[in-house]
Every structure is written in structure tokens, then in C-alpha cells.
Amino acid sequence: MKTNKLYTLNKDSLDRVLDIWNLESSVYVPVGKGKDIQLMPLGEGERTEDYINLTLPVKEMVFEQKESLFKWTRNEEGIDVEGLAHQHSKNRILFGVRACDTYGIAYTDRFYLGEFPDPNYKSRRSETTIIAVNCLRAGQHCFCTSVGTGVFSTVGHDLAFTPMDSYYLVEVGTTRGQELIDKSESFFTGVDDTILKEKNDLMERVEESFPLKMDLTNLWDDMSKTFDADFWLDEANACIGCTGCTNVCPTCTCFNVVEENIDENHGSRVRYWDSCQSAHFTRNAEYHNPRDAVSRVRYRIYDKLKYIEERFGFKGCSGCGRCTDVCPTYISIIDIIGEIQKAAKENPEPPAIHQITKIRHEIMDREIISQNGLFSPDVATITRVKQETPEIKRLFMKYDDPELHRNYEHKGQFFQVTVFGEGEVPLSIPYGPEQTDELVFDFKNVGSVTDVLFKMKEGDKVGLRGPYGRAFPYDALKGRNLVFIGSGVAMAPLRTIIEPVMANHEDFKKVFVMASALRYEKLLYKDEMIEWAKVPNFTVKYALKDSTDKVDAYSGYVNDLLPELDLDWSETTALLCASPERIKKLARDLMDLGMKPTNILVTLETHMRCGAGKCGHCKVGSHYMCVDGPVFNYEEMMALPPEY
């Protein structure tokens, strides 16, 4: 391999070089006119150099707008699942990519290849070579110089071409780029780094020619002061939910998953680009949606300008200006930045609405043991079914492959359970780490997937992915008083920690299980609670709306029972599972009794789709509930954006 990393290439020789590269790889080049520029295979259109940018970001070549994740087939033996990560075009060279898009590629590499690597993205990216061609003029809404991602490419490329007078200066970014040079070495002339002065002088002239320049030094502080500014309502009223802004963004990575069935015995799961600007994006079961029109529009801006960088260290906005170009109602991120800065100057005193806590990575660094890959489930068989309440069932399951049980690690808080042909739903793990030969799930019939799951019987096949999420910290609870508070099916996530606490009750002080429901028949674990109450330091208390003669129950809210527990609240940890609204009411009452918010542990349920921090549906601020949670302490919960 050559050691020289700088070359020149005569412009007249470029087409011949592309032809050579195209012999072993598929070379894609810019084709089109005006604003309609797309990458096409070499020879399928006239290559153009007269363009500001590609119409769509180059990410569409490695993160496709629609792609299959796995296919399944039902046969006499059961169900076969085949991952489809490698079903795509091979060995491609993308030529003519601008700096804003190479920066986007560098970010999507970090996003998709970091924690829980995405197998589809990894497979495509490993066979894609990126060749940047630095741009010499700005589009109407380009502002890459303001966010520091341009004007010339610095990351995300294998080779970077800078157009000079009669030649290109070619900079090698990776070994793969050098290999391309070697395949056509007779056309390239090695040069030393003195030529970089000429390149840097050109870059300064191009930067000076950009009409849009903004000082974003204090933008994060300004954003924290203007979270509830009046102008957000105007922006929300202008938005028609077309999702064009996110479709053309180089750093938008969100997706949804759906089932595509051939017949009752054959089908597949596919994913497609989704958008945080869609009304359905954060909608939970029973149609609860924590994000309204104002918070949707605001979230996109905060994600682009703050949350992504806060979490991943990459700018969430590459300054390409596409979102402004494509918006039919002219919602401009550039104008919104101006509004943020103006409002912050007019109201310099308001405190920050929320502060983001330190991100934890202990769950994210863990790999999932699976036969079929991150997004493909492993097949399991339902071994038993128990009707808990009229709306809640308990399913016992075993993996069809016993090896998965032998290697099972109880690290996590929930599984993604697949009903083949219908979809997937996150379910909490209601049993502790002792039960590794049989997985057990309690769930409420609240949606289309759970409706089918509710009707399934012994011997039926399902799919499992997981466990995912951050569980309750068992070891940190030893030696303390514990108060478990759950309502209805919300008791299921708490049982994950109740079981090992009960099995080792001598390691704890007083333990209270506070169960609430509208009436006794709707309580989960009625039989188990009777047994829990027999454990020496365990006490079970009931709070019901309707009276009953089954147990001694308080008629009212569980909050009313807390003062009479006679606990040293400084030595107590509370573990809560309820709606966010109920959690906040419970937490306020507990803190009034003297508890610290760090000793109140909560499990937060959101619209979880992928379970691995990729699809974006459960993202709140810079946190992904499925990997940073769903278990948080109350101080952390209140540090999340107030939309939750």
C-alpha cells in the first residue's frame, strides 16, 4: 500500500477512473438537473457536476426507505425464521457526496454500529464506499458553516475530491479509499501537504461566500430558557404533518415495523422510515399519546440542535437546509434558531425547563443472545395459559431451542413478543432470575397484537426478542425497607424484583406490597399476594375503589395508606409502576414523608418498537426508554422533558 495520502487527478481523467472502478463495483454518480439530483448507476444517465446537493441524503443507500428484517414460514414442525440482513445490493461506490451528507454518514455509522449494532445497516455499510466531492457554492438555505459540518468533508468519506482549476485534489480517508487509488494508480499523482494551503485558501473563500451565518455558541442555554416560548404554538399551527423534513434529513434515523403476510403460513416483517412529526409516532396502547402538536414540532428542533449531540457527540443538524427547502408551509429551522435567540434575549431570567442527567451505558453495552439477529425473534412455544382477570392472562413459554434457556441471562426488564403475522408487543418479565427454563408473561388485552395473543393456547408458537432494558437494581436494595406500589397489570414489572426479594427476605428490612385496582377481581397475583403476606417481614395492603369481602382492603387511593406504614423513610426505597401522572402524585406524597427522589424507583412505559434504541419511538429528550430505562429513579424521571 502506498504511504502517500494526497493525490491529484486531472479532471479529464475522472470518467476513465470511474469506468475502471465500475468493473469490480457498482459506481453511482449524480444524475439530474436543478433540484432533482439523485445517485444513479454509472451509465444510466448523464453524470452531472452542476448541482448543490442530492435531493435525498445519501443515507438512503445504507438505511433504505423500506427493507425486510426477517421472513417466517409455518410448517408441520413449527415456525422457521430467517433473518434478511444480507439481502441487498453488494459492493457499491457512491461518488459525488457533499460534506453535509458525509457528516450524516459518520453520524449514522455511530448510531447504527454502536450499541446493539443494526445488522441490516452494518451489512450494507460494509460494502459501501463513500467518495465526497466538496462543494464550491451554497444553496439558498445551506448553513453548514454555522454548525461546523462543512464546507469541505472531514468525516464519513473514504476519498474526498476537491475541485481545483484543472484537477481534483484527492485526500484518502480510509484504507478502502486507498485501495481504489491503487486500482487506477496510473491516473493519480502523489503530492505532499504543501498543496493543502491552496485547498484551505479555496475553502475560506467558499465559506465567506455562504450567505447564511449564525453564532450558535450559547444556543443550548437559549433553548433551555425558551422551551415554553409562545412562538412554538405558531410553528405547530403551521405544520401539516407531511414529514418531508425528516425524510430529507441526513441524520434522521427513525423507523417503524409492520407485518407483510403472503398467507397464514408465510410472511415477513419490514421496516420503513418513520417520523417524529407523525401523530402516531409516540402513541401508546389505548391511544394515550404524551406528545401533542406543539411538543412534536419542538422535539424535532431540540433533537437536531441538542439531544443528538448531547448523547452521541455528533451534531444532529448538518446544515444542509433540505428541511427548509421541502417544507410546504416554510417552517425553517434557520428562522426558529433566530426565534430562540431572540426570545432568550427578551427573557434572560427564566430558569431552564429541564436538565438532562448523565446517560448510563451498562445496558447498552450488552449483547442480546439470539439465533437470528437483533430484529429477528427466536421461536418459543406456549406451554401453559392462566386467566388472571377478565382482561389479563398469564402465558408460560419455552424456547424451541433449549440452548437459549441454558445461555439465558436475566438482565433486562422486558421482552418483545411476536405474534407471527400480526406484530410485536413489549411485555414485562414478571418472574425473577430463578425461572430460566420457562419464561412467563402477564399482559392486558389492549390492542391488536395483544388481542390475538390473548386468544392463543397451549402449543401455539410465538417469537421472543430480549431481554431488553434496565432492570430494578436488586443489590442496591439490600438492607433497606421496600415499598412496592402497582396498579392492575402494572404489578407485573414489579414482580421481577419482588420474587428475588421474597426468596432472600432476610436481606431486607420491612417489605410492603401495595396493590390497587378498581375492584378485587381486577387485581393481578391475587393468590400470590396471599402467600407473600406469609413471609416474615412482608405485608400486603390493598386499596380498592369498590369494597370486597375477599380481603381487608382500604376503600380509596393507595396514597392514603402511606403515612401509616410507620417506616424510617430515609432507610426506605419505593418501587412504583403506574401511569406517569399517578407516579408523580405518589412521588410527591412519598417525598412529603421524607423520602429522597433518588430512593423512588419507577418503571416508565412508552411506545417501544425495536427495544434497542434504534427506532426512536420511545426517545424522550436524549434518553431512549428501552435502553436507558425503563427503570429510573424519580430525580432522573423529573429531569426528562416535561412532555413525558
XYZ file of C-alpha atoms in Angstrom, residues 125-578:
454
model
C -22.383 -0.112 5.084
C -19.606 -2.706 4.997
C -19.998 -2.881 1.210
C -20.397 0.839 0.511
C -17.590 3.232 -0.353
C -18.217 6.963 0.046
C -16.440 9.469 -2.206
C -17.031 13.088 -1.271
C -16.857 15.905 -3.795
C -16.509 19.183 -1.935
C -18.963 21.886 -2.994
C -17.885 25.378 -4.066
C -21.177 27.268 -3.690
C -24.077 27.455 -1.291
C -27.729 26.735 -1.795
C -30.411 29.134 -0.633
C -30.733 27.535 2.808
C -27.282 25.998 3.321
C -25.715 26.803 6.699
C -23.160 24.032 7.272
C -20.527 26.618 8.195
C -22.641 27.707 11.173
C -22.959 24.200 12.621
C -19.367 23.240 11.768
C -20.046 20.323 9.446
C -18.705 21.874 6.214
C -17.998 23.289 3.781
C -15.484 20.585 2.912
C -15.837 16.984 4.072
C -13.829 15.969 7.128
C -15.553 12.724 8.214
C -17.612 9.903 6.745
C -15.731 9.570 3.446
C -13.232 7.094 2.052
C -11.942 9.599 -0.517
C -12.543 13.354 -0.695
C -12.271 15.210 -4.007
C -11.777 18.976 -4.014
C -12.289 20.594 -7.470
C -9.364 22.877 -8.297
C -8.715 24.607 -11.652
C -7.947 21.692 -13.947
C -7.641 18.881 -11.438
C -9.061 17.399 -8.270
C -7.119 17.273 -5.049
C -7.821 13.784 -3.693
C -7.487 13.048 0.022
C -7.512 9.488 1.316
C -9.719 8.950 4.353
C -9.609 5.163 4.802
C -7.822 2.017 3.693
C -10.736 1.310 1.385
C -10.163 4.654 -0.303
C -6.501 3.898 -0.781
C -7.390 0.586 -2.395
C -9.428 2.463 -5.012
C -6.460 4.680 -5.786
C -4.293 1.592 -6.197
C -6.701 0.097 -8.754
C -6.226 3.088 -11.056
C -2.853 4.350 -9.872
C -1.618 5.473 -13.295
C -4.134 8.339 -13.252
C -3.182 9.669 -9.807
C -0.123 11.725 -8.936
C 1.099 11.735 -5.359
C 1.746 15.186 -3.835
C 2.935 16.481 -0.480
C 0.947 18.504 2.021
C 2.115 21.893 0.718
C -0.840 21.679 -1.651
C -3.171 21.917 1.334
C -2.558 25.671 1.563
C -4.161 26.082 -1.846
C -7.079 23.910 -0.709
C -7.506 25.820 2.561
C -7.442 29.171 0.763
C -10.192 27.901 -1.534
C -12.188 26.651 1.448
C -12.002 30.064 3.142
C -13.298 31.758 0.007
C -16.184 29.299 -0.243
C -17.040 29.780 3.442
C -17.080 33.539 3.009
C -19.481 33.206 0.087
C -22.145 31.475 2.224
C -24.959 33.992 2.811
C -26.282 32.334 5.989
C -24.066 32.710 9.046
C -25.189 32.250 12.651
C -23.420 32.276 16.010
C -24.679 29.206 17.865
C -22.257 29.411 20.802
C -24.918 29.797 23.521
C -27.732 28.002 21.718
C -28.203 25.239 24.334
C -28.644 27.803 27.117
C -31.051 29.775 24.942
C -33.053 26.633 24.195
C -33.421 25.759 27.874
C -34.910 29.208 28.508
C -37.344 29.122 25.597
C -38.799 25.614 25.913
C -42.263 27.069 26.546
C -41.921 30.197 24.402
C -45.040 31.428 22.615
C -43.590 31.032 19.115
C -43.729 27.212 19.345
C -47.503 27.322 19.002
C -47.175 29.303 15.759
C -44.748 26.711 14.372
C -47.066 23.866 15.399
C -50.060 25.536 13.757
C -48.081 25.828 10.510
C -47.089 22.144 10.458
C -49.364 19.901 8.360
C -47.591 16.670 9.356
C -46.287 15.840 5.882
C -42.996 14.522 7.396
C -40.990 15.928 4.490
C -38.468 17.496 6.863
C -37.450 14.178 8.421
C -37.438 12.296 5.111
C -34.761 14.587 3.666
C -32.649 14.887 6.834
C -29.196 13.205 6.755
C -29.346 12.419 10.478
C -32.941 11.217 10.919
C -32.865 7.510 11.733
C -36.374 6.642 12.962
C -38.326 3.722 11.573
C -41.498 1.725 12.132
C -42.074 -2.005 11.632
C -45.087 -3.725 10.071
C -46.103 -7.207 9.022
C -46.433 -8.184 5.369
C -48.173 -11.532 5.007
C -48.417 -13.750 1.939
C -50.896 -16.111 3.593
C -51.493 -17.596 7.034
C -48.309 -19.666 6.759
C -45.895 -17.191 5.181
C -44.978 -13.625 5.955
C -42.273 -11.138 6.784
C -41.563 -8.130 8.955
C -40.409 -4.980 7.213
C -39.316 -1.602 8.444
C -39.774 1.749 6.780
C -38.743 5.309 7.505
C -40.925 6.864 10.169
C -41.102 10.387 11.522
C -41.356 12.015 14.930
C -43.652 14.510 13.182
C -46.350 11.864 12.702
C -49.217 11.954 15.186
C -48.948 8.177 15.726
C -45.230 8.169 16.483
C -45.400 8.209 20.297
C -48.923 6.857 20.662
C -49.152 4.111 23.264
C -51.690 1.356 23.840
C -55.250 2.551 24.389
C -54.351 5.661 22.335
C -52.557 7.576 25.107
C -50.089 9.980 23.465
C -47.674 12.039 25.601
C -46.636 14.267 22.688
C -49.057 16.864 21.287
C -48.672 19.020 18.162
C -46.528 21.654 19.892
C -44.187 19.144 21.512
C -43.809 17.234 18.212
C -42.540 20.273 16.328
C -40.384 21.393 19.242
C -38.943 17.911 19.707
C -37.562 17.795 16.156
C -35.732 21.081 16.635
C -34.360 20.099 20.045
C -33.275 16.717 18.698
C -31.435 18.263 15.770
C -29.797 21.043 17.802
C -29.303 19.471 21.234
C -30.395 15.937 22.050
C -28.410 14.055 19.387
C -25.183 15.887 20.156
C -25.787 15.536 23.874
C -25.980 11.779 23.584
C -23.724 10.824 20.668
C -21.270 13.711 20.352
C -22.347 14.443 16.765
C -24.243 17.462 15.523
C -27.832 16.465 14.916
C -28.120 19.027 12.127
C -25.631 19.002 9.256
C -26.779 22.390 7.936
C -27.879 21.065 4.545
C -31.066 23.177 4.562
C -33.155 20.447 2.934
C -35.856 20.554 5.620
C -36.487 24.232 4.877
C -36.356 23.633 1.116
C -39.003 20.913 1.246
C -41.460 22.337 3.787
C -44.713 23.378 2.048
C -45.550 25.822 4.853
C -41.998 27.150 5.143
C -41.165 26.029 8.655
C -37.499 26.967 8.706
C -35.028 25.634 11.273
C -32.956 28.714 10.467
C -35.802 31.056 11.388
C -36.563 29.015 14.511
C -32.965 29.396 15.688
C -33.441 33.134 15.291
C -36.678 32.984 17.289
C -34.952 31.024 20.068
C -32.114 33.536 20.301
C -34.489 36.500 20.193
C -36.801 35.107 22.883
C -33.844 34.270 25.142
C -32.573 37.854 24.932
C -36.014 39.259 25.724
C -36.446 36.926 28.702
C -32.942 36.283 30.090
C -34.056 35.283 33.594
C -36.319 32.211 33.208
C -34.639 29.068 34.569
C -34.088 26.026 32.415
C -37.249 23.951 31.975
C -35.307 20.709 32.307
C -31.760 19.484 32.671
C -30.573 16.194 31.203
C -28.964 13.710 33.560
C -25.885 11.695 32.776
C -26.555 8.870 30.301
C -25.871 5.364 31.563
C -24.471 2.668 29.330
C -24.464 -0.557 31.338
C -27.448 -1.960 29.436
C -26.458 -0.564 26.062
C -23.097 -2.339 26.087
C -24.777 -5.729 26.461
C -25.330 -8.019 23.509
C -28.541 -9.988 23.019
C -28.143 -13.755 22.660
C -30.186 -14.723 19.619
C -30.070 -17.184 16.783
C -31.483 -14.827 14.192
C -30.083 -11.354 14.874
C -31.140 -8.182 16.646
C -34.535 -7.698 14.975
C -35.444 -11.347 14.313
C -37.211 -13.282 17.079
C -36.411 -16.743 18.343
C -39.310 -19.189 18.262
C -40.958 -20.283 21.512
C -43.939 -22.496 22.355
C -46.717 -21.627 24.791
C -46.693 -24.348 27.447
C -49.462 -23.122 29.784
C -52.131 -20.433 29.922
C -53.700 -18.938 33.034
C -56.577 -16.458 33.145
C -55.629 -13.884 35.790
C -58.519 -11.450 35.378
C -61.154 -10.971 32.660
C -58.647 -8.701 30.857
C -55.291 -10.182 31.925
C -53.705 -13.507 31.031
C -50.501 -15.254 32.003
C -48.609 -17.176 29.322
C -45.854 -19.669 30.108
C -43.366 -20.200 27.269
C -40.294 -22.220 26.414
C -37.786 -21.568 23.645
C -37.880 -24.287 20.995
C -34.089 -24.311 21.192
C -33.107 -25.466 24.740
C -29.678 -23.876 24.279
C -31.280 -20.440 24.581
C -32.545 -21.352 28.037
C -29.109 -22.616 29.081
C -27.485 -19.349 27.974
C -30.267 -17.104 29.263
C -29.142 -14.149 31.365
C -31.756 -12.350 33.421
C -30.537 -8.852 32.545
C -33.331 -6.607 31.479
C -36.894 -5.603 32.182
C -38.952 -6.655 29.150
C -39.150 -8.827 26.037
C -40.504 -8.083 22.596
C -43.087 -10.813 21.935
C -44.053 -11.594 18.335
C -47.382 -12.911 17.151
C -46.374 -14.095 13.690
C -48.407 -12.364 11.030
C -49.830 -9.802 13.450
C -46.953 -7.876 15.005
C -44.908 -7.443 18.135
C -45.540 -6.073 21.623
C -43.248 -5.319 24.620
C -44.126 -7.327 27.735
C -42.554 -7.083 31.172
C -40.810 -10.087 32.706
C -42.896 -10.843 35.800
C -40.668 -13.584 37.190
C -37.215 -13.383 38.745
C -33.903 -14.904 37.618
C -34.655 -18.348 39.109
C -37.107 -19.195 36.315
C -34.721 -19.642 33.383
C -36.238 -22.808 31.926
C -39.631 -21.212 31.349
C -40.459 -17.598 30.539
C -43.664 -16.149 31.921
C -45.570 -13.055 30.834
C -48.667 -11.349 32.202
C -50.394 -8.910 29.863
C -53.593 -6.970 29.377
C -55.692 -7.167 26.215
C -55.404 -3.569 24.974
C -54.510 -3.665 21.258
C -54.469 -5.608 18.005
C -51.423 -7.755 18.850
C -52.456 -8.496 22.431
C -55.963 -9.300 21.203
C -54.590 -12.188 19.116
C -52.116 -13.171 21.832
C -54.982 -13.255 24.323
C -56.721 -15.940 22.234
C -53.662 -18.171 21.867
C -53.493 -21.530 23.610
C -51.064 -24.191 24.730
C -48.890 -25.405 21.838
C -49.129 -22.191 19.809
C -45.904 -20.623 18.555
C -44.687 -17.089 19.287
C -41.409 -15.204 18.808
C -39.201 -13.691 21.514
C -36.530 -10.996 21.448
C -34.744 -9.925 24.590
C -34.477 -9.335 27.413
C -34.154 -5.601 26.865
C -33.986 -2.625 29.166
C -32.556 -1.716 32.536
C -33.995 -3.673 35.446
C -34.502 -2.738 39.086
C -31.138 -2.730 40.964
C -31.519 -5.718 43.297
C -28.195 -5.451 45.140
C -28.693 -1.752 45.909
C -31.927 -2.584 47.760
C -30.374 -4.902 50.352
C -30.647 -3.770 53.959
C -33.466 -1.307 53.253
C -37.207 -1.064 53.765
C -39.069 -1.599 50.492
C -42.470 -0.325 49.365
C -43.853 -1.785 46.117
C -46.798 0.097 44.582
C -48.561 -1.209 41.490
C -51.993 -0.915 39.942
C -53.599 -3.733 37.963
C -51.268 -5.145 35.310
C -48.631 -2.640 36.493
C -47.803 -5.130 39.232
C -46.184 -7.406 36.600
C -42.960 -5.372 36.180
C -42.637 -5.188 39.966
C -42.850 -8.949 40.367
C -39.484 -9.215 38.628
C -37.900 -7.796 41.774
C -40.486 -8.973 44.344
C -39.621 -12.639 43.606
C -35.899 -12.462 44.471
C -36.608 -10.173 47.451
C -39.077 -12.736 48.796
C -36.635 -15.605 48.211
C -33.972 -13.735 50.217
C -36.219 -11.820 52.611
C -33.668 -11.931 55.437
C -31.503 -9.484 53.454
C -34.157 -6.767 53.756
C -35.987 -4.853 56.479
C -39.743 -4.298 56.224
C -41.314 -5.008 52.835
C -44.734 -3.656 51.863
C -46.621 -4.639 48.702
C -49.336 -2.067 47.986
C -51.832 -3.329 45.416
C -54.526 -1.097 43.960
C -57.364 -1.599 41.490
C -60.942 -0.575 40.867
C -62.144 -3.812 42.441
C -60.658 -7.014 43.800
C -61.404 -9.086 40.689
C -59.116 -6.832 38.639
C -56.088 -7.402 40.869
C -53.156 -9.319 39.422
C -51.479 -12.038 41.543
C -54.365 -12.436 43.985
C -53.234 -15.953 45.009
C -49.566 -14.984 45.174
C -50.268 -11.993 47.403
C -51.815 -14.270 49.993
C -48.558 -16.273 50.026
C -46.397 -13.123 50.052
C -48.202 -11.947 53.178
C -46.977 -15.095 54.989
C -43.301 -14.176 54.543
C -41.971 -12.918 57.931
C -41.158 -9.307 57.008
C -43.720 -8.939 54.186
C -47.001 -7.019 54.469
C -49.578 -6.820 51.680
C -52.047 -3.942 51.664
C -54.948 -3.395 49.281
C -56.505 -0.158 48.048
C -59.699 -0.663 46.048
C -62.393 1.647 44.776
C -65.143 -0.897 45.431
C -65.376 -2.732 48.751
C -64.892 -6.509 48.959
C -65.207 -9.311 51.491
C -62.291 -11.250 49.954
C -59.537 -9.321 51.753
C -59.187 -6.482 54.221
C -58.967 -3.570 51.772
C -58.917 0.197 52.091
C -61.559 1.956 50.001
C -59.648 4.775 48.276
C -56.249 5.688 46.883
C -53.127 3.827 47.909
C -51.501 7.193 48.699
C -53.688 7.463 51.805
C -52.103 4.328 53.277
C -48.511 5.538 53.119
C -48.337 7.625 56.339
C -49.500 4.694 58.482
C -46.683 2.366 57.390
C -44.500 3.556 60.303
C -41.229 3.454 58.358
C -37.944 5.276 58.620
C -38.342 6.863 55.201
C -34.642 7.725 54.975
C -33.964 3.977 55.028
C -36.721 3.143 52.534
C -36.847 2.604 48.766
C -40.156 2.805 46.914
C -40.693 0.960 43.627
C -43.571 2.273 41.514
C -45.296 1.219 38.331
C -48.237 3.295 37.126
